[in-house]
mmCIF file of C-alpha atoms in Angstrom:
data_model
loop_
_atom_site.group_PDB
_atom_site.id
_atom_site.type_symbol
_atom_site.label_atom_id
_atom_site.label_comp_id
_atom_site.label_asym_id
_atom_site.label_seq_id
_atom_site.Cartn_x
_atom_site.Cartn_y
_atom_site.Cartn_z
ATOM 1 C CA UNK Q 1 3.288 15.208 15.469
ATOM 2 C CA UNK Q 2 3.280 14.778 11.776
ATOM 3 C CA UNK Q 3 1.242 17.647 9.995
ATOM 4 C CA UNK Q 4 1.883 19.145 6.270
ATOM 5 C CA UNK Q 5 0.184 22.859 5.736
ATOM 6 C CA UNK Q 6 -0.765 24.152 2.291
ATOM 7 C CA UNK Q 7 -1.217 27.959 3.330
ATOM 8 C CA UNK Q 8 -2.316 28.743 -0.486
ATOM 9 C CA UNK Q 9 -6.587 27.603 -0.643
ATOM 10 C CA UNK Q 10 -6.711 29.259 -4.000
ATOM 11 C CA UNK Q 11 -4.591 30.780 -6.587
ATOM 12 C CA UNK Q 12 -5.558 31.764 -9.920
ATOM 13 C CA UNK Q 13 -3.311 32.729 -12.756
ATOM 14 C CA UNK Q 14 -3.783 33.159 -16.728
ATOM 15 C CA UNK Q 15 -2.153 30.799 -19.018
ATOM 16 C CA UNK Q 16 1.638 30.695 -19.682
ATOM 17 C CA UNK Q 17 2.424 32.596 -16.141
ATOM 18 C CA UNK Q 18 4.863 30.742 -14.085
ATOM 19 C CA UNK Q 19 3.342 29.591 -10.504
ATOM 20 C CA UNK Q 20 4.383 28.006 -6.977
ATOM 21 C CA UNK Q 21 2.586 25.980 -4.817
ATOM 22 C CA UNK Q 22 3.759 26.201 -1.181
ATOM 23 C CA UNK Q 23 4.171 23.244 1.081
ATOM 24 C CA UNK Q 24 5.648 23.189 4.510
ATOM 25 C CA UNK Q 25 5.603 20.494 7.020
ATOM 26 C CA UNK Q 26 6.254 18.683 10.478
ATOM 27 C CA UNK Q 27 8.424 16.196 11.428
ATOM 28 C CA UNK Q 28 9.967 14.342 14.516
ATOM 29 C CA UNK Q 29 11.622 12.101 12.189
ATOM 30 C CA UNK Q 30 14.705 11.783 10.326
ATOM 31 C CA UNK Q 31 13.630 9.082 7.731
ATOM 32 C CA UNK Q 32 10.455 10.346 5.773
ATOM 33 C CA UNK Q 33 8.915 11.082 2.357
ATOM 34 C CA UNK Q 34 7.390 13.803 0.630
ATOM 35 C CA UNK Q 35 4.786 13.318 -2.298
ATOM 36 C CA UNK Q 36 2.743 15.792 -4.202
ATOM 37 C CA UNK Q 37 -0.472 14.535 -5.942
ATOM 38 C CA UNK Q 38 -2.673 16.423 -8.582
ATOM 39 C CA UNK Q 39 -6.710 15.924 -8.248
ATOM 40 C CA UNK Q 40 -8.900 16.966 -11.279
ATOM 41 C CA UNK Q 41 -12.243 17.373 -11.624
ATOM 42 C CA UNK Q 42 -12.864 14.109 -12.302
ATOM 43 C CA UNK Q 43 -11.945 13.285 -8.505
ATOM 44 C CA UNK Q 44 -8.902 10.799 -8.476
ATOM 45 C CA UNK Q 45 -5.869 11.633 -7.040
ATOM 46 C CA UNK Q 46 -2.793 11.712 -9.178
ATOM 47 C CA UNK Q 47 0.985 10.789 -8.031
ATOM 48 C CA UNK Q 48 3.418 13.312 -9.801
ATOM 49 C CA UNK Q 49 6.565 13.139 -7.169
ATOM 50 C CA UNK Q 50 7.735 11.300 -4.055
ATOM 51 C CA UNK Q 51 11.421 12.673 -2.424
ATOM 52 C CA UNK Q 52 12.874 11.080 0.914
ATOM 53 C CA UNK Q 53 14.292 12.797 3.328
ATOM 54 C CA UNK Q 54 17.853 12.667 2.453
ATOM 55 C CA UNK Q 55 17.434 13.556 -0.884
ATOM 56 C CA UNK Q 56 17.360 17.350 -1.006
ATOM 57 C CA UNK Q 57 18.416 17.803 -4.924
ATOM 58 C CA UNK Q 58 15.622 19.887 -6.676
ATOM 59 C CA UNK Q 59 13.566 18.149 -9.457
ATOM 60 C CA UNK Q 60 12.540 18.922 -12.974
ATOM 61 C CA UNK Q 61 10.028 16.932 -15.308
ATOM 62 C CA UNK Q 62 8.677 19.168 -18.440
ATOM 63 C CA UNK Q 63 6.858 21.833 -16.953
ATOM 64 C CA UNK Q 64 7.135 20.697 -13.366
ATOM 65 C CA UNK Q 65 10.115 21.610 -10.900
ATOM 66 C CA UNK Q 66 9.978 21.037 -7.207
ATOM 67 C CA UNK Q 67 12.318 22.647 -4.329
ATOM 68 C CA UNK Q 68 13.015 20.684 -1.264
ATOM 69 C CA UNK Q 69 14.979 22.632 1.453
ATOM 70 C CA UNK Q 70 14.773 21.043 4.832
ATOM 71 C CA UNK Q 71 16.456 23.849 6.580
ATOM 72 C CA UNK Q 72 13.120 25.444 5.766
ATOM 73 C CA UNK Q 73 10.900 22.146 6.074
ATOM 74 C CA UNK Q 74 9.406 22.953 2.565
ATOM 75 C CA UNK Q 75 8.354 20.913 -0.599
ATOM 76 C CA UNK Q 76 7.487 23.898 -2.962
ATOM 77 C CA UNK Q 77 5.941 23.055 -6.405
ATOM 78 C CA UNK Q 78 6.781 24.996 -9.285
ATOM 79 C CA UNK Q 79 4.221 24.873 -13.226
ATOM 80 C CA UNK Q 80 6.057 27.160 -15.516
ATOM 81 C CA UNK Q 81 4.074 28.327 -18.266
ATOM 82 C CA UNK Q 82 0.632 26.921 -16.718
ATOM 83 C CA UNK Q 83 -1.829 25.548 -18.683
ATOM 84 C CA UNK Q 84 -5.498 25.343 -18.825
ATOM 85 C CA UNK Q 85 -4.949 21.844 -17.997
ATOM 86 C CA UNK Q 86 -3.265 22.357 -15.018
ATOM 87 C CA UNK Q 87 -6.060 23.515 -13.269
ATOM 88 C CA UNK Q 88 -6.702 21.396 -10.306
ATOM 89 C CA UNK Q 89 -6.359 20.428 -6.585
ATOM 90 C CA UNK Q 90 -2.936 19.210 -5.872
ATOM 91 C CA UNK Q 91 -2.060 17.838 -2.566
ATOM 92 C CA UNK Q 92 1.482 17.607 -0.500
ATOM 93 C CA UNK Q 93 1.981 14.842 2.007
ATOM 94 C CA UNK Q 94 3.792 12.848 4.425
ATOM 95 C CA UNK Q 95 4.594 9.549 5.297
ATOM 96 C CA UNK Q 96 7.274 8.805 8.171
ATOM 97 C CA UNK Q 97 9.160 5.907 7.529
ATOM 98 C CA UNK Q 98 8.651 3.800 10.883
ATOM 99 C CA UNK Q 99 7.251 -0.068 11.166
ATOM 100 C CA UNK Q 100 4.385 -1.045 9.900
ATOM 101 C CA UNK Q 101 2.325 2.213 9.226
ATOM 102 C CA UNK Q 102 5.016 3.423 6.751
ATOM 103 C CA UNK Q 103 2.352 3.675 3.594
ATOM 104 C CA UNK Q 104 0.072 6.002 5.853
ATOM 105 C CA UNK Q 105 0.007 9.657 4.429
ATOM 106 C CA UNK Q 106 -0.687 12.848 5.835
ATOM 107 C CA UNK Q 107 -2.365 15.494 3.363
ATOM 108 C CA UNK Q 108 -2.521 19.155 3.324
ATOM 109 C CA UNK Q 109 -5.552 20.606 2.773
ATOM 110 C CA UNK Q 110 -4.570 20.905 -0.839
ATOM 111 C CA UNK Q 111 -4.485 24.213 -2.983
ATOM 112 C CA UNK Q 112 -6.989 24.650 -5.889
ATOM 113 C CA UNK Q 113 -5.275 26.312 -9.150
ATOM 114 C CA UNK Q 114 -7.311 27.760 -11.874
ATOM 115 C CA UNK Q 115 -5.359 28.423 -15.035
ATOM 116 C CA UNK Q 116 -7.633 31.188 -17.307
ATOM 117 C CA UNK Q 117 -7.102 31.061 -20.777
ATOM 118 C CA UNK P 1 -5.866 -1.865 -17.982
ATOM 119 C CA UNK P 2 -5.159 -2.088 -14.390
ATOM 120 C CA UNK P 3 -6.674 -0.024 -11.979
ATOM 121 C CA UNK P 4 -8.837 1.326 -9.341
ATOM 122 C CA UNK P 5 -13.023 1.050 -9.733
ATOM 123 C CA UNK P 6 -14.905 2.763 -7.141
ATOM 124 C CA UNK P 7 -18.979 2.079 -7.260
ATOM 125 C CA UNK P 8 -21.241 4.201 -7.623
ATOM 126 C CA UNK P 9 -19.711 7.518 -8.297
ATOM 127 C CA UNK P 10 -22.929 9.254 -6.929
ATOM 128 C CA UNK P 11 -24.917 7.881 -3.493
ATOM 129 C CA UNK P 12 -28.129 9.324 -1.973
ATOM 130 C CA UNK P 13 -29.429 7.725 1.320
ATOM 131 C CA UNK P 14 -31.636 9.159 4.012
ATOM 132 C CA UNK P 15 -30.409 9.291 7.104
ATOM 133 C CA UNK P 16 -30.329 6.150 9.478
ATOM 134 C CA UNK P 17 -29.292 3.689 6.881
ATOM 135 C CA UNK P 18 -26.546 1.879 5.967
ATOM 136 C CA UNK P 19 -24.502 2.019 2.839
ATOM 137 C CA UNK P 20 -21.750 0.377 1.149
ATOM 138 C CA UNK P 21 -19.264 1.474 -1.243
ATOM 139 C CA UNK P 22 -17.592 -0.649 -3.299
ATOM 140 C CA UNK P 23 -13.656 -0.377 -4.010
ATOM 141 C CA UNK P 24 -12.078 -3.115 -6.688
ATOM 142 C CA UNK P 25 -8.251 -3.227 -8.159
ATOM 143 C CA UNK P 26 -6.743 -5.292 -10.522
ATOM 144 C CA UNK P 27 -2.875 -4.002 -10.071
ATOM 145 C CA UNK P 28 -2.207 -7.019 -7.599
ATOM 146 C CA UNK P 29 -1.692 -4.701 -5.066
ATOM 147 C CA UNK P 30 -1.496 -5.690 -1.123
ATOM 148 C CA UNK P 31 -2.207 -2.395 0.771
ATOM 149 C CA UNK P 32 -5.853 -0.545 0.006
ATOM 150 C CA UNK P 33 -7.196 2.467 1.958
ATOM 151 C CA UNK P 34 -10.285 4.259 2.095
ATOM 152 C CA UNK P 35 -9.716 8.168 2.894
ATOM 153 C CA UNK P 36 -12.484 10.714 3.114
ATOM 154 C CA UNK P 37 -12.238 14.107 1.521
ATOM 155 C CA UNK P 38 -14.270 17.092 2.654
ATOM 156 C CA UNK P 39 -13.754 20.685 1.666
ATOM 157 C CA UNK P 40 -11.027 22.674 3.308
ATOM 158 C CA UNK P 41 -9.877 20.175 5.422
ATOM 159 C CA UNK P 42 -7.724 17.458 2.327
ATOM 160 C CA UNK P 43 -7.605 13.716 2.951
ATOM 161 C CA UNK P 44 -8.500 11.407 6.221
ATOM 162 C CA UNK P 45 -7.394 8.365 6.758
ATOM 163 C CA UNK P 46 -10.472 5.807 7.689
ATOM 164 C CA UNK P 47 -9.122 2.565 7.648
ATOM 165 C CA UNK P 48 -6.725 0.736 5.597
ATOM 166 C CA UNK P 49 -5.475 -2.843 5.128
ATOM 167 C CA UNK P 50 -1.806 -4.032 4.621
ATOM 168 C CA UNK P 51 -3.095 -7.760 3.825
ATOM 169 C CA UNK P 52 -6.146 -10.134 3.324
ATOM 170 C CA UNK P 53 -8.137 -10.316 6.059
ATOM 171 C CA UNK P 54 -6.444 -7.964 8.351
ATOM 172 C CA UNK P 55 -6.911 -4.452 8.067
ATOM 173 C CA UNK P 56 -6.615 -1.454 10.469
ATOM 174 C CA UNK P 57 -8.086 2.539 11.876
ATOM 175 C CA UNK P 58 -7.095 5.380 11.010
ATOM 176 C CA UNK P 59 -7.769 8.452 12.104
ATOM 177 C CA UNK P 60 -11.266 8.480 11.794
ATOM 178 C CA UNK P 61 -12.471 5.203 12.146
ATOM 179 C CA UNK P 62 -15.522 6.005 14.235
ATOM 180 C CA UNK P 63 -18.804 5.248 12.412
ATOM 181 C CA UNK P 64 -17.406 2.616 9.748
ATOM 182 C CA UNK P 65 -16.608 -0.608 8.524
ATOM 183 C CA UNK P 66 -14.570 -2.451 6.690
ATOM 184 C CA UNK P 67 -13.688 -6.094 4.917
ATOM 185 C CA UNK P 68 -10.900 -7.235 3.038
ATOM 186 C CA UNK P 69 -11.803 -10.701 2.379
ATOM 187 C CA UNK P 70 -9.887 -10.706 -0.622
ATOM 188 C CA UNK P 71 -7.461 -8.831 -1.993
ATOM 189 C CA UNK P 72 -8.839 -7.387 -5.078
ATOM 190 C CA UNK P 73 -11.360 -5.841 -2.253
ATOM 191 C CA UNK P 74 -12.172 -3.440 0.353
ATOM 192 C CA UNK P 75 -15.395 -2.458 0.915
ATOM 193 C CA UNK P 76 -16.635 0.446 3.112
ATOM 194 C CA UNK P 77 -19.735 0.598 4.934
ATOM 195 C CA UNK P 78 -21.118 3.897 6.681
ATOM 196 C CA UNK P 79 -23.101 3.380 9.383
ATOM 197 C CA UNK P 80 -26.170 4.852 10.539
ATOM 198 C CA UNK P 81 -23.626 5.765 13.778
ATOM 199 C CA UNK P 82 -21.760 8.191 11.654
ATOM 200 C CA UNK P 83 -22.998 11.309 12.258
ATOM 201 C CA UNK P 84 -21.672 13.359 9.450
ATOM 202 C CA UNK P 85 -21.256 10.552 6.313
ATOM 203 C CA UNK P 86 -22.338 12.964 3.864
ATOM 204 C CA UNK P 87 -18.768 13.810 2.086
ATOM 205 C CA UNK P 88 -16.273 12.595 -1.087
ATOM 206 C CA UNK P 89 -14.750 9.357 -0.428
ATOM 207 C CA UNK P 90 -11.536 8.139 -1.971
ATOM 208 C CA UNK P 91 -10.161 4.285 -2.301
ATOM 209 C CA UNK P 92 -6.349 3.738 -2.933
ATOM 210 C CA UNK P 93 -4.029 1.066 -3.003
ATOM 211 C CA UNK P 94 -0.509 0.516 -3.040
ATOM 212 C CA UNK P 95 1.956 -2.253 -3.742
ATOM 213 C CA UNK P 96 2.594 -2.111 0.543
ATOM 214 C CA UNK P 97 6.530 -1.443 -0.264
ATOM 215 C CA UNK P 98 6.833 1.433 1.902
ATOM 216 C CA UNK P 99 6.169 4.295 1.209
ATOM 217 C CA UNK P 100 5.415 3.171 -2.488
ATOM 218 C CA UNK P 101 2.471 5.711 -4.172
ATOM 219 C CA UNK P 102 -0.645 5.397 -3.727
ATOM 220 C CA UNK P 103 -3.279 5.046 -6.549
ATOM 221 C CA UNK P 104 -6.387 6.235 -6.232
ATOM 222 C CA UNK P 105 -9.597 5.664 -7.640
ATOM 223 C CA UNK P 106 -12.113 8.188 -8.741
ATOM 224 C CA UNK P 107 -14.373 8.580 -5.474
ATOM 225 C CA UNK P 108 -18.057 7.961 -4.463
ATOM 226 C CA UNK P 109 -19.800 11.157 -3.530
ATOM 227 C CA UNK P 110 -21.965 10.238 -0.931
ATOM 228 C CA UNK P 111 -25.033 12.522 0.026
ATOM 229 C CA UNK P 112 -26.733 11.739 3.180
ATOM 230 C CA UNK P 113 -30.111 13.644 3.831
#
């Protein structure tokens, strides 16, 4: 069965420290995709990255780097220098890619970051 | 600009009654969803719909309704059969390539006494 676990609930760090989120998940299948969204407090839900399964090369945009190792079956998420502004919920998911139910995502239970100035 | 509007943001009923919440997008998308946020435990999928007038459960269907008689909408009604409604709900949509991303709108907080 499908299931993505965030082990982090909370994790608080002052401004301008570097910080991982963890992500590790479950998978039958060959073909699927990983995404990592970013909630604020104003409630929506925020895409910042999707990566398919056969695409293991590690991503960088600004401030934002994530490591996907499937030897490990982890999607880590990495803020250097956090900001105030990067305090949040952010989610990891899954989606497997087969038939019709392909767009159907399966969270973790997210990880709250607090960034203290 | 193109988006997702979720009505009301805030939603007090007493217990026994119905309510709807309201979920409207204007990106032309063809897949919506309607998950259900509660604390500690993420996202839940309660229904979603691929197409106009065809839409399917999730995982935690029991207690709710849905319509998508068009595509700019997909209402959700909670039912007086739900037995815990109170909770953060969450509308997205996506373009229903797969596994395109989802956008979400900015939840209804519903509050259920």
């Amino acid at each position: 069965a499908q299931k993505v676990t965030q082990a982090q609930t909370e994790i608080s760090v002052v401004e301008k420290e570097d910080v991982t989120l963890d992500c590790v998940y479950e998978t039958r299948d060959t073909t699927y995709y990983l995404f990592w969204y970013k909630q604020p407090p104003s409630g929506e839900l925020v895409f910042l990255i999707r990566r398919n399964s056969f695409d293991e090369q590690n991503e960088i945009s600004g401030r934002y780097s994530w490591n996907f190792q499937k030897s490990t079956s982890s999607f880590n998420f990495t803020i250097t220098a956090s900001q105030v502004v990067d305090s949040a919920v952010y989610f990891c998911a899954l989606s497997e890619e087969q038939g019709w139910d392909t767009d159907k995502l399966i969270f973790g239970t997210g990880t709250r970051l607090q960034v203290f100035p | 600009d193109g988006g997702i509007t979720q009505s009301p943001k805030y939603l007090f009923r007493k217990e026994g009654q119905n309510v709807t919440l309201s979920c409207e997008q204007n990106l032309n998308h063809d897949a919506m969803y309607w998950y259900r946020q509660d604390p500690g435990q993420g996202l839940r999928l309660i229904y979603y719909s691929q197409i106009v007038n065809d839409f399917q459960k999730g995982d935690i269907a029991e207690g709710y309704s849905v319509s998508r008689e068009k595509k700019e909408s997909f209402p959700l009604t909670v039912t007086s059969a739900q037995k815990n409604p109170t909770a953060f709900y969450l509308c997205a949509s996506s373009s229903g390539t797969h596994n395109s991303p989802l956008h979400f709108g900015n939840g209804t907080r519903l509050t259920v006494t």
